[in-house]
Coordinates of C-alpha atoms in Angstrom, one line a residue:
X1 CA 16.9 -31.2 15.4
X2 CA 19.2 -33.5 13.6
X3 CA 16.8 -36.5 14.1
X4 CA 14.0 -34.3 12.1
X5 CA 16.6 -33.5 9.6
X6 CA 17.0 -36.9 9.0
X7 CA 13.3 -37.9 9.2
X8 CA 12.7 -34.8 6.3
X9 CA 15.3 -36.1 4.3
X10 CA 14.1 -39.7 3.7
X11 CA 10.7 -38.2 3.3
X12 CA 11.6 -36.5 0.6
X13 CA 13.5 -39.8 -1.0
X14 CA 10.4 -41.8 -0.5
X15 CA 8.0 -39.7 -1.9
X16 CA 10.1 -39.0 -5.1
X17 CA 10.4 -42.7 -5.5
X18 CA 6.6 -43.5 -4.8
X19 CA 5.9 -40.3 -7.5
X20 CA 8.4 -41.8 -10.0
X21 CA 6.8 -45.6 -9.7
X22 CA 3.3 -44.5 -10.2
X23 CA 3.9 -41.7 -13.0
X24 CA 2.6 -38.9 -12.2
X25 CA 4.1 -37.1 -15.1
X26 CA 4.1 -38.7 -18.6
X27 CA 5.9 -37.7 -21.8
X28 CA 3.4 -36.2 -24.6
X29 CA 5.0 -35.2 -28.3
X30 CA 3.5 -32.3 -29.9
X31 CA 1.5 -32.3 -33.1
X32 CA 1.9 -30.1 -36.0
X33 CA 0.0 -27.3 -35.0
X34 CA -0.3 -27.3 -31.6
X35 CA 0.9 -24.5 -29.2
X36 CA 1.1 -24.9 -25.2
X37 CA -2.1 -22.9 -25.0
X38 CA -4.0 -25.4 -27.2
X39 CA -2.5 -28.4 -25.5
X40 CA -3.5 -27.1 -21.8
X41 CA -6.7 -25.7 -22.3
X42 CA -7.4 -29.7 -23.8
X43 CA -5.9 -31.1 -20.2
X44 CA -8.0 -28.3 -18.3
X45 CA -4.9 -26.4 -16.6
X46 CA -3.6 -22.9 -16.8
X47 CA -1.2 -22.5 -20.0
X48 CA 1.6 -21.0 -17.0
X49 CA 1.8 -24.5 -15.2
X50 CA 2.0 -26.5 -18.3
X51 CA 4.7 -24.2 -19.3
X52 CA 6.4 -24.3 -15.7
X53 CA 6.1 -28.3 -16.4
X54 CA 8.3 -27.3 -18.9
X55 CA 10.9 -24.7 -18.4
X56 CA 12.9 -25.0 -21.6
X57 CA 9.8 -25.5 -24.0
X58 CA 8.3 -22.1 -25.8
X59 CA 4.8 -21.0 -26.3
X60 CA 4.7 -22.7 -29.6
X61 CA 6.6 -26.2 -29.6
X62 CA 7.8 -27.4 -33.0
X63 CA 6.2 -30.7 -34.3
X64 CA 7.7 -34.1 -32.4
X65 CA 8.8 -31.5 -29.5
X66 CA 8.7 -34.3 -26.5
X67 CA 6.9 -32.6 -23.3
X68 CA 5.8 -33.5 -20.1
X69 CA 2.1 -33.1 -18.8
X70 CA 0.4 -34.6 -15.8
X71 CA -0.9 -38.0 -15.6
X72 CA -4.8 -37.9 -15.1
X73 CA -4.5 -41.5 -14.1
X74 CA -2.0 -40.6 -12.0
X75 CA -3.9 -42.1 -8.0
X76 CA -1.4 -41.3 -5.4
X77 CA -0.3 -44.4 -3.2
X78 CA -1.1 -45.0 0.7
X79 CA 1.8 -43.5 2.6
X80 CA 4.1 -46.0 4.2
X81 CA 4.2 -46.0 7.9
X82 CA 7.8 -44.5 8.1
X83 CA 6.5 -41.8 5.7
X84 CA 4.0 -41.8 8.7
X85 CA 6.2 -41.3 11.7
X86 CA 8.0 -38.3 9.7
X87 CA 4.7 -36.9 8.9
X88 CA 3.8 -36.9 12.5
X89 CA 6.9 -34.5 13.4
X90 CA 6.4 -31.9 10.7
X91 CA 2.8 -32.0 11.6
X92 CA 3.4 -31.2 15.2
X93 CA 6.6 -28.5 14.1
X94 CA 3.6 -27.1 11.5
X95 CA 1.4 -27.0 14.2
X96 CA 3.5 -25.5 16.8
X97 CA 4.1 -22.6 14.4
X98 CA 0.3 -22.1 13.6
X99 CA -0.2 -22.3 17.5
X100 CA 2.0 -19.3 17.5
X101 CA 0.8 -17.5 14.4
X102 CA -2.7 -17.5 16.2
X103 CA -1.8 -15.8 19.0
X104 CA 1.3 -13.8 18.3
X105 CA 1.5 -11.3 14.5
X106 CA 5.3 -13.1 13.9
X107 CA 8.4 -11.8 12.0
X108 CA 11.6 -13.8 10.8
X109 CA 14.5 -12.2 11.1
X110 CA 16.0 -11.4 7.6
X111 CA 19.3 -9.6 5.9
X112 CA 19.5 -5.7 6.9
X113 CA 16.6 -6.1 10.0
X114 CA 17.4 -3.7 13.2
X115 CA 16.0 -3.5 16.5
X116 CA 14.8 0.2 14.8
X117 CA 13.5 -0.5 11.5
X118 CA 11.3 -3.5 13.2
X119 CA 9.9 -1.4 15.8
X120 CA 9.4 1.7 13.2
X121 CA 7.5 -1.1 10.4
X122 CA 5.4 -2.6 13.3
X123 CA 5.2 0.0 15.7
X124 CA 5.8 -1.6 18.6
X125 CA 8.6 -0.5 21.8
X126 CA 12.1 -2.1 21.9
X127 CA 11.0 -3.2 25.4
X128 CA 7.7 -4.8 24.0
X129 CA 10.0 -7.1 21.7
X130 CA 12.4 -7.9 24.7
X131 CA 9.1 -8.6 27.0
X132 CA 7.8 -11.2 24.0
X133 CA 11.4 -12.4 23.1
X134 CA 13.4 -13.0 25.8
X135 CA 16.5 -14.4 23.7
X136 CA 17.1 -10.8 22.6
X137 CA 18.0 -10.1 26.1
X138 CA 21.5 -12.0 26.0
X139 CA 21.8 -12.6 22.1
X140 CA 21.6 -10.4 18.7
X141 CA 19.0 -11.3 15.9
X142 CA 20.3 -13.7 13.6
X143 CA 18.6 -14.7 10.5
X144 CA 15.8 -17.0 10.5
X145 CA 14.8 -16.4 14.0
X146 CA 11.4 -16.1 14.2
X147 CA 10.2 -13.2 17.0
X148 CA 6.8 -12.6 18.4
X149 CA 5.9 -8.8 17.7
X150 CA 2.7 -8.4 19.6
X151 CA -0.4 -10.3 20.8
X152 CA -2.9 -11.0 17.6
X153 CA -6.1 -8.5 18.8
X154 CA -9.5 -8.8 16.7
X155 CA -9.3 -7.5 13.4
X156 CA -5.4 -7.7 13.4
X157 CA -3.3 -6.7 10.2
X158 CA -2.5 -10.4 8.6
X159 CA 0.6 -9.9 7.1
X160 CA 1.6 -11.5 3.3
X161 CA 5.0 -13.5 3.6
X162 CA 6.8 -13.8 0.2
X163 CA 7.5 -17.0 -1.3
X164 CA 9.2 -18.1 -4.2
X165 CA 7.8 -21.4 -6.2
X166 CA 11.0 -23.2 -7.5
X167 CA 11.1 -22.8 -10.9
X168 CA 8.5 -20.5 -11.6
X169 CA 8.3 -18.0 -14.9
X170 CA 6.0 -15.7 -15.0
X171 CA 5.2 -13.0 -18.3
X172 CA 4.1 -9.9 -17.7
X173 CA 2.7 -6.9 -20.1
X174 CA 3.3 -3.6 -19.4
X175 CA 1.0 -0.9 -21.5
X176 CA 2.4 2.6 -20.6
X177 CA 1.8 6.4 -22.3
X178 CA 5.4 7.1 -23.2
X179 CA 4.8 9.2 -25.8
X180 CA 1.6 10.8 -24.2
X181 CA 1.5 14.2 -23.4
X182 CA -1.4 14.5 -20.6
X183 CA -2.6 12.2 -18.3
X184 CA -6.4 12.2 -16.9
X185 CA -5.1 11.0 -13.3
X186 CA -1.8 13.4 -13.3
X187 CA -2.4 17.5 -13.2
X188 CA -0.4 18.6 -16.7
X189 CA 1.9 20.5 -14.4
X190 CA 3.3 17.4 -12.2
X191 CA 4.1 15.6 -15.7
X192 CA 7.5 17.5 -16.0
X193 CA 9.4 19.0 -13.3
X194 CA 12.9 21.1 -12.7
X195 CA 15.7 18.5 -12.8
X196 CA 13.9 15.1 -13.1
X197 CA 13.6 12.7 -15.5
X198 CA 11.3 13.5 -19.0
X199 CA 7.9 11.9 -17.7
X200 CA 6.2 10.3 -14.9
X201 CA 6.3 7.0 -17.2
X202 CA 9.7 7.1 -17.6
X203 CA 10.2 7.4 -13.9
X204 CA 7.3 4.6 -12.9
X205 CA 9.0 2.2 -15.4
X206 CA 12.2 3.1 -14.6
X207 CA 11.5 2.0 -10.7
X208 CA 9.8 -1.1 -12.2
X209 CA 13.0 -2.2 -13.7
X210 CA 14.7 -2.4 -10.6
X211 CA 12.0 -4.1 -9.5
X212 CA 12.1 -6.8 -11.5
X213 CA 16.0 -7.4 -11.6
X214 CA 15.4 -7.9 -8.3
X215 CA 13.2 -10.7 -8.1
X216 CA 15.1 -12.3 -11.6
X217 CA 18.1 -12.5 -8.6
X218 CA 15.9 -14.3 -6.3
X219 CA 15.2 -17.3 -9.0
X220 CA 12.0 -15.9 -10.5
X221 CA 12.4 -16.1 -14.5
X222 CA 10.1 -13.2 -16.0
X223 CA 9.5 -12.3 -19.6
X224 CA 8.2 -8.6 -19.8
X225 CA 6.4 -7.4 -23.1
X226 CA 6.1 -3.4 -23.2
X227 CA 3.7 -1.5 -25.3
X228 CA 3.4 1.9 -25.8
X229 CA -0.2 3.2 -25.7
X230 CA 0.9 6.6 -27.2
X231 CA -1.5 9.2 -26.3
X232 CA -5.1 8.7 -24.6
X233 CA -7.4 6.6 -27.0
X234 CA -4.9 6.2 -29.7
X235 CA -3.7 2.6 -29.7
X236 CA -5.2 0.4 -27.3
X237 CA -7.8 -1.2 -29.3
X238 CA -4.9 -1.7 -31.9
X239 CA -2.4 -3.6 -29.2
X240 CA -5.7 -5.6 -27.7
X241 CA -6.9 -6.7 -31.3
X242 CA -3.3 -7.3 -32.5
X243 CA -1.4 -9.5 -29.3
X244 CA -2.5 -12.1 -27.4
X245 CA -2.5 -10.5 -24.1
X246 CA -4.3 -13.4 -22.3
X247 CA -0.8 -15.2 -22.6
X248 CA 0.5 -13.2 -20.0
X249 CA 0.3 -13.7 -16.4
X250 CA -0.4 -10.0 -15.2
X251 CA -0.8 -6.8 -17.2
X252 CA 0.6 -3.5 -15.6
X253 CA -1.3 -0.3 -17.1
X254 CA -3.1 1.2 -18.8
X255 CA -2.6 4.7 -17.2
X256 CA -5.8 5.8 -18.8
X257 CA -8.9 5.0 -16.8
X258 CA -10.9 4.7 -19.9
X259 CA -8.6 2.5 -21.8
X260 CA -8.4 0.3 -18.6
X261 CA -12.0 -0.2 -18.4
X262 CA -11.8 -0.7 -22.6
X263 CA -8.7 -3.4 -21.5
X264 CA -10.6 -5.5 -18.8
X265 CA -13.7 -5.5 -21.1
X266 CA -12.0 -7.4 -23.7
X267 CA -9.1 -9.7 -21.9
X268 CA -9.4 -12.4 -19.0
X269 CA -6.1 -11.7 -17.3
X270 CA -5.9 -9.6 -14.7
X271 CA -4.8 -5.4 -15.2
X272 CA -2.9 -3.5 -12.7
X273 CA -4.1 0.5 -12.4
X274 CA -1.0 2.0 -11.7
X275 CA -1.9 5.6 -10.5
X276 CA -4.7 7.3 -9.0
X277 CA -8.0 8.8 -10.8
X278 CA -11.4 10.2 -9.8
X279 CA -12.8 8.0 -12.4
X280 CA -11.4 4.7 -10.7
X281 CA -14.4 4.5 -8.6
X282 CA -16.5 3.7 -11.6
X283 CA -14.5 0.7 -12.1
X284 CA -16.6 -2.7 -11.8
X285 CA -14.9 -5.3 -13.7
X286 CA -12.9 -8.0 -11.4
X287 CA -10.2 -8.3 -14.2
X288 CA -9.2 -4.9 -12.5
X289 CA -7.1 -3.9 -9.3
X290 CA -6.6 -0.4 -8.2
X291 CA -3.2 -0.1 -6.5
X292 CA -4.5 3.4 -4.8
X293 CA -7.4 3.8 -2.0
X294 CA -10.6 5.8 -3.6
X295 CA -10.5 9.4 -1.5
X296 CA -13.5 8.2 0.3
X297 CA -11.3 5.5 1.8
X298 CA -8.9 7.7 3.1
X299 CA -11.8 9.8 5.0
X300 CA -13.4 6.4 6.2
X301 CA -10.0 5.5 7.6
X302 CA -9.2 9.0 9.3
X303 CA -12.5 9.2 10.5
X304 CA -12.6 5.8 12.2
X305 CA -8.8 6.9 14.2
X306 CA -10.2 9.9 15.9
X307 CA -13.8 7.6 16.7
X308 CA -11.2 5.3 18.2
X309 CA -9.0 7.2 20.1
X310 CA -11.2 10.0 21.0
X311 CA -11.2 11.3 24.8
X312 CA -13.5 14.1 25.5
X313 CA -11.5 16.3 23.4
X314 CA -13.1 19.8 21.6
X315 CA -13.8 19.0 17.5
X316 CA -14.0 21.7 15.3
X317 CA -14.4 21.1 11.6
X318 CA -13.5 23.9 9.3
X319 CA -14.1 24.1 5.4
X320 CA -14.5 26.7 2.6
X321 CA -17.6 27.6 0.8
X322 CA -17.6 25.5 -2.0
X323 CA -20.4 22.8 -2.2
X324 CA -17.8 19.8 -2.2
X325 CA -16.4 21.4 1.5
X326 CA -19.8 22.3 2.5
X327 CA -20.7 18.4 1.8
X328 CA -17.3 16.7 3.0
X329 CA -17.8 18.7 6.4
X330 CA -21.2 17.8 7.1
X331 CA -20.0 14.0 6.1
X332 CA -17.7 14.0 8.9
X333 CA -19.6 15.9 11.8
X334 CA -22.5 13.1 10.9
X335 CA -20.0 10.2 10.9
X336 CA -18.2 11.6 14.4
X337 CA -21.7 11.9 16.5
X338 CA -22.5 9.0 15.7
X339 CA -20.3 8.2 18.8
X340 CA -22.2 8.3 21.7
X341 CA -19.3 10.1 23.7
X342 CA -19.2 12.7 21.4
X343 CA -22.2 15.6 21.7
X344 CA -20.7 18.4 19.6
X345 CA -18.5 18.8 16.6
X346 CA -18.7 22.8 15.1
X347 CA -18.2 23.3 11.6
X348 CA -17.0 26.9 10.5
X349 CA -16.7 27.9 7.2
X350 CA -14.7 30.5 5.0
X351 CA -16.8 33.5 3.9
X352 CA -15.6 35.5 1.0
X353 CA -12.6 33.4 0.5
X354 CA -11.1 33.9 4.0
X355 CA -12.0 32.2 7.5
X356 CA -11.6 35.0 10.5
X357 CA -9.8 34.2 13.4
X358 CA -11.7 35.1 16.2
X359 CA -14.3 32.5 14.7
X360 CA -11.9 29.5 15.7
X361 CA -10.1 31.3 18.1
X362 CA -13.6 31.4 20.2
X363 CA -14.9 27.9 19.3
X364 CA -12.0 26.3 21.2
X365 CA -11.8 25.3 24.5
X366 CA -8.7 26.0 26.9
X367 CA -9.9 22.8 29.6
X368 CA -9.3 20.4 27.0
X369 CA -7.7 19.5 24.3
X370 CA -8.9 20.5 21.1
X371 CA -9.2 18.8 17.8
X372 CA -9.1 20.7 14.5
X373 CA -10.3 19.0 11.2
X374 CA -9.2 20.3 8.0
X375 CA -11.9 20.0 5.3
X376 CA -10.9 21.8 2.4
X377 CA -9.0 21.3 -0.2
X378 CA -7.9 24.9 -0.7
X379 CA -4.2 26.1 0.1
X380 CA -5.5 29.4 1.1
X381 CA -8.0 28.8 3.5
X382 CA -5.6 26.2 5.2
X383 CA -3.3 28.1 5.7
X384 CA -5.5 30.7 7.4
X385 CA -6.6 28.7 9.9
X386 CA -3.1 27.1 10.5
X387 CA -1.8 30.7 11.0
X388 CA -4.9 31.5 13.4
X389 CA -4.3 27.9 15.6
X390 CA -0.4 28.8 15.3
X391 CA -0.7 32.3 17.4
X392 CA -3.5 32.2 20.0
X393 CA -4.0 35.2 22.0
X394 CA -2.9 34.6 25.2
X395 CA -3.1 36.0 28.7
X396 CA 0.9 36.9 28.9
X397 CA 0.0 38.7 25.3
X398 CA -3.1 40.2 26.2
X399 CA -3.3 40.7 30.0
X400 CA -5.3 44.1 30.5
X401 CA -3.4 46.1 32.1
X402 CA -0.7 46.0 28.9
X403 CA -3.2 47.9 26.7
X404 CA -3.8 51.3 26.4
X405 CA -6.7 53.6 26.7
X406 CA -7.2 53.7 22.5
X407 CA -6.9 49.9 22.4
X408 CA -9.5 49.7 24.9
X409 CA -12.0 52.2 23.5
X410 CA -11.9 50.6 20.2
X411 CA -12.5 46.8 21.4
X412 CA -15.5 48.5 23.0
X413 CA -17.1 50.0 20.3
X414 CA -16.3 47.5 18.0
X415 CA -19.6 45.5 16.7
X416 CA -17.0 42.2 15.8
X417 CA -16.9 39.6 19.0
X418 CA -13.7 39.7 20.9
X419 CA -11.2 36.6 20.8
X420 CA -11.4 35.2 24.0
X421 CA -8.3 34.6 25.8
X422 CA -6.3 31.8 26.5
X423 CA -3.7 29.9 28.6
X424 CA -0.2 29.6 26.8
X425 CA -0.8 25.6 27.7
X426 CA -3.9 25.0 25.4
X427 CA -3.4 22.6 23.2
X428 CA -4.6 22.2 19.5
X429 CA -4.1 19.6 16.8
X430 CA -4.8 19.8 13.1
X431 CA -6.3 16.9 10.8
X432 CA -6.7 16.1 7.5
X433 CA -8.5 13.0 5.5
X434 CA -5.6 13.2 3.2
X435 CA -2.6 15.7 2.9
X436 CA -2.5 15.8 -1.1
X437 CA -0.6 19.4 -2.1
X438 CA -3.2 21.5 -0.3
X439 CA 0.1 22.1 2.3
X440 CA 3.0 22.2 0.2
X441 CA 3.6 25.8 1.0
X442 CA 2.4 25.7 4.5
X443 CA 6.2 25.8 6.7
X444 CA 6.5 22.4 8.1
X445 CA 7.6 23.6 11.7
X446 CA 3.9 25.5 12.2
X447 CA 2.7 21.5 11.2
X448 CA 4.8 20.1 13.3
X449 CA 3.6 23.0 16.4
X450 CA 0.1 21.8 15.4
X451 CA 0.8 17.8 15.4
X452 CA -1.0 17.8 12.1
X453 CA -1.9 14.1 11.2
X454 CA -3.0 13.0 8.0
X455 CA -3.4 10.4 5.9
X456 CA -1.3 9.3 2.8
X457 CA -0.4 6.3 0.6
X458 CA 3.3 6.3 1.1
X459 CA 5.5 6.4 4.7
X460 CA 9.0 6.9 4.0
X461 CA 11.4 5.2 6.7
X462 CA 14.5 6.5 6.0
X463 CA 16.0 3.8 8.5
X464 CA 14.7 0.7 5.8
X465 CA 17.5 -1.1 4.3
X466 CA 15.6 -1.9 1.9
X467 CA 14.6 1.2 0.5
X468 CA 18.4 2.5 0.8
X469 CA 19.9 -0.1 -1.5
X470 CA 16.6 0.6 -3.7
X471 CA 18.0 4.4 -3.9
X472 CA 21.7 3.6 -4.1
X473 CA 20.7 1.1 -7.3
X474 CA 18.7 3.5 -8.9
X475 CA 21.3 6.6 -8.6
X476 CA 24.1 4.4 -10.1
X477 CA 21.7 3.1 -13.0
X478 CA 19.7 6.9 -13.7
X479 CA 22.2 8.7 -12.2
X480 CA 19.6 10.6 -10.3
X481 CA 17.8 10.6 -7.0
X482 CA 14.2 8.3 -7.5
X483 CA 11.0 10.4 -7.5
X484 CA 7.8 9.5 -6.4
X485 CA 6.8 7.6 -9.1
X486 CA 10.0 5.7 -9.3
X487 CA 9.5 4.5 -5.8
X488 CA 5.9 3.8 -7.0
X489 CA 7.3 1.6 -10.1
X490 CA 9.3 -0.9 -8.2
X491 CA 6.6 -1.2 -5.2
X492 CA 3.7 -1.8 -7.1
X493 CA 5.8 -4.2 -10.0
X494 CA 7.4 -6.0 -7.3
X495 CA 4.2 -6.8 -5.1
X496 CA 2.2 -7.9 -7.7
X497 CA 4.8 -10.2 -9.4
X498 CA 6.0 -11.5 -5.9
X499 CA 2.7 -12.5 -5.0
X500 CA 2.2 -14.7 -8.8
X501 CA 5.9 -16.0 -7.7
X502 CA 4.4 -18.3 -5.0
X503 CA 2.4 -20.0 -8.0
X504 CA -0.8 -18.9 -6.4
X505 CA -3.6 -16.9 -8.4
X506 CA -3.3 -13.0 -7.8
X507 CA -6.3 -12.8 -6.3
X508 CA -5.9 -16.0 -3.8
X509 CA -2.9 -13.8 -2.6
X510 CA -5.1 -11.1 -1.8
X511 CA -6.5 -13.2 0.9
X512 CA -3.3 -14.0 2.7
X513 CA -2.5 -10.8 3.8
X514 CA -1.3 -7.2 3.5
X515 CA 2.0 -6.5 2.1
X516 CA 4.4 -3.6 2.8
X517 CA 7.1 -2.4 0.3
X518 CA 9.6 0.5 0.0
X519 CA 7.1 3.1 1.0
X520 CA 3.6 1.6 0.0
X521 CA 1.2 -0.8 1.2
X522 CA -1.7 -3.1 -0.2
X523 CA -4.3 -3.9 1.6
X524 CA -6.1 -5.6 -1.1
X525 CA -10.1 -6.4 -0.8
X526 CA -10.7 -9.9 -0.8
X527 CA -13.8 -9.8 -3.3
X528 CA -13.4 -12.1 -6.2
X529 CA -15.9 -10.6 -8.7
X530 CA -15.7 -7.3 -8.5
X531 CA -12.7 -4.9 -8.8
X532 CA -10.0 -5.3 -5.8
X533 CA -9.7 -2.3 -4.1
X534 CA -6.1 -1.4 -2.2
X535 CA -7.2 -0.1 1.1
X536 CA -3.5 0.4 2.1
X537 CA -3.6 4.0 3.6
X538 CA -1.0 5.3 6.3
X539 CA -2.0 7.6 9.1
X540 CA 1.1 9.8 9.6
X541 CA 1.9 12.5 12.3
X542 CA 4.3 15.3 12.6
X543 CA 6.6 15.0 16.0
X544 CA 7.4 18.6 17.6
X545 CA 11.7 17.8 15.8
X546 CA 9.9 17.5 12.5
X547 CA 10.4 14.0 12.6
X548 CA 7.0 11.9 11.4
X549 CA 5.6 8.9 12.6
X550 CA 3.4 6.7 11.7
X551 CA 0.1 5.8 13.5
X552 CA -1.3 3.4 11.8

């Protein structure tokens, strides 16, 4: 290892000596009237690398300002052959590691990682990481130490590692609704709430602050330019026509979908959506990125679970009568028998606002277990069927010889079915494409009784370091606990500005992987010319302790 050292070091003293004799960089003075933008777009290069070129040097140089600018004559001399022989060893270490990376998804070890929180992030058994990592047997993780998590399968999550370009400044724009009073992607009354902080903009920058403090501390210089769009429609056109927004390597809002599509339609640099709205799907323009999953995604993606870990269970679908449940429902019985191993998937629906229980109760199946997919978006009819799933009659409950004569005479001359009876071991799980606030009143331990797995685009683990410091900083500088949004703030500022800190194009980082943050992920589509989509959706399930874990 010392030998390599060695060999590393003098390759870097050659090649800095070979750069400096040939001139790769040459010394340019400014003219009166030229600004960094003019003088790069002249030497065909992005106005950020002339400007990374030149760290201490402003967007607009005065006269006889002395900068430095690549040498397009610059040809780049034949190694020497002991550049050679060190190139040989970092080729084979390089290789080595790709070996491994092709095989194995990898992790290195870094400040605040457990045995828990690794297992928890990749889900994978503390005896799974043992089994791939011997070491671990007789020695503690250190940092740096790089640990196989699990064999690389077909269509394997590539994760995105972090880097940080020496030297690199980025300038970001953030265009966000301080002063507006409605949102068209936030219900009015989630805007203000008991005991939190005045609006959901206040809280989503106040968790992008953090966010970038934090990569300022790893080296990254950033220059942030806010904006107030006031309310909907009432000053974007005025901040597009009156800054140069193009000078900035990343834009973060609009909140408005309309003023983001009015945004990319007249800038070239790319705009971050920062919340969720039905009208994102219209989006087309590949100067946009949505940082949430369309609700179709998050159907596709639930969907495609049960196809794949489906075992002759029972289905059941069960909406409400409006035409959007009546559709979703039939969407998903047509998408699940499309697998040839499932033959049957019932759909009930609610009639006159209410879904009876001996419906469900008699569509299930005591032999097997059986699967219960929510597709409705009403609380109400929910919460029916949870109570109906939550109390099934029983044979302890309802043996015959327990009921009287009355009972008996009524059930007879009754003109409604009777609820079949079942063992006290039949088991029943509840679904949903995506848990939204339809359950917010529904008591989480029937949930948990239920197993009910969902899908969602956050997963809290309250074992991260990461997301505990992230808390602790945000107390001491708000004085108050972070909301969603907050959390949303720093993960979505921080991806998106650690992925430009590498020095690679936004979208180039797309294709390197998926990223995970406090409680988010992005899964970014790899398209170039059309909007990038973030695909990043959880599958979460409720554990019998109320515990959740995630699936997927």
């Amino acid at each position: 290892m010392k030998g390599i050292k060695i060999l590393i070091a003098f390759l870097v003293f050659a090649i800095a000596a070979s750069c400096g004799q040939q001139k790769k960089y040459i010394s340019y003075t400014v003219k009166k009237g030229e600004t960094m933008k003019v003088i790069a777009k002249r030497l065909d290069m992005k106005t950020r690398d002339l400007l990374r070129l030149n760290p201490d040097v402003g967007r607009k140089p005065s006269p006889n300002t002395i900068i430095i600018i690549p040498n397009k004559d610059f040809i780049a001399p034949p190694p020497k052959d002991t550049l050679k022989i060190a190139q040989v060893v970092l080729d084979s270490l390089k290789l080595n590691m790709g070996e491994l990376e092709k095989e194995y998804l990898t992790h290195t070890v870094k400040k605040g990682d457990t045995y828990y929180n690794l297992t928890r992030r990749y889900n994978v058994s503390e005896n799974t990481l043992n089994k791939l990592n011997p070491e671990l047997v007789t020695e503690d993780l250190k940092l740096g130490m790089v640990l196989k998590i699990k064999p690389v399968e077909e269509n394997e999550i590539v994760f995105y590692k972090d880097t940080v370009r020496e030297g690199i400044s980025l300038k970001l724009a953030m265009l966000l609704p301080f002063k507006a009073v409605e949102f068209d992607t936030i219900a009015a009354k989630d805007i203000f709430g008991v005991n939190r902080l005045a609006n959901i903009t206040t809280d989503f920058y106040l968790g992008a602050e953090i966010a970038i403090d934090s990569l300022r501390n790893q080296g990254v210089a950033i220059e942030v330019s806010l904006f107030d769009t006031g309310k909907k429609n009432s000053k974007i056109r005025d901040i597009i026509n009156e800054n140069d927004l193009d000078e900035n390597d990343v834009i973060i809002g609009p909140m408005y979908s309309d003023e983001a599509m009015i945004l990319a339609s007249k800038v070239r640099t790319e705009a971050i959506f920062p919340v969720y709205s039905k009208n994102q799907e219209g989006f087309a323009s590949s100067g946009l990125i949505k940082t949430y999953a369309d609700k179709e995604v998050h159907q596709k993606i639930m969907l495609a679970h049960i196809d794949a870990v489906y075992s002759n269970e029972n289905i059941l679908i069960i909406g409400d009568s409006t035409a959007t449940s009546i559709k979703k429902a039939d969407e998903i019985q047509s998408v699940l028998l499309k697998n040839d191993s499932i033959t049957e998937a019932k759909i009930i629906h609610a009639t006159n606002g209410f879904i009876r229980k001996d419906y469900i109760i008699n569509a299930l199946k005591a032999e097997v277990e059986n699967w219960v997919i929510l597709a409705t978006h009403k609380s109400a009819i929910a919460s029916d069927a949870i109570n109906s799933l939550i109390s099934l009659p029983t044979e302890e409950e309802n043996g015959e010889e327990n009921e009287d004569d009355n009972k008996k005479e009524k059930k007879k001359n009754s003109n409604e079915p009777e609820m079949q009876i079942l063992p006290e071991d039949t088991v029943v799980k509840i679904f949903a494409c995506d848990k939204s606030t339809t359950y917010d009143k529904i008591d989480n331990t029937k949930l948990a009784k239920l197993g009910f797995t969902f899908t969602s685009d956050i997963f809290a683990d309250d074992t991260s370091v990461a997301a505990n410091v992230f808390n602790k900083k945000y107390q001491e500088k708000n004085h108050t606990y972070p909301s969603y949004y907050a959390t949303k703030g720093f993960d979505i500022t921080y991806d998106i500005l650690a992925r430009l800190a590498s020095g690679d194009d936004l979208k180039e980082t797309f294709q390197k992987g998926t990223s995970y943050r406090l409680e988010s992920k992005f899964e970014f589509s790899k398209e170039l010319f059309t909007t990038s989509d973030n695909n990043g959706i959880f599958i979460i399930q409720y554990n019998p302790d109320l515990t959740t874990t995630r699936i997927r």
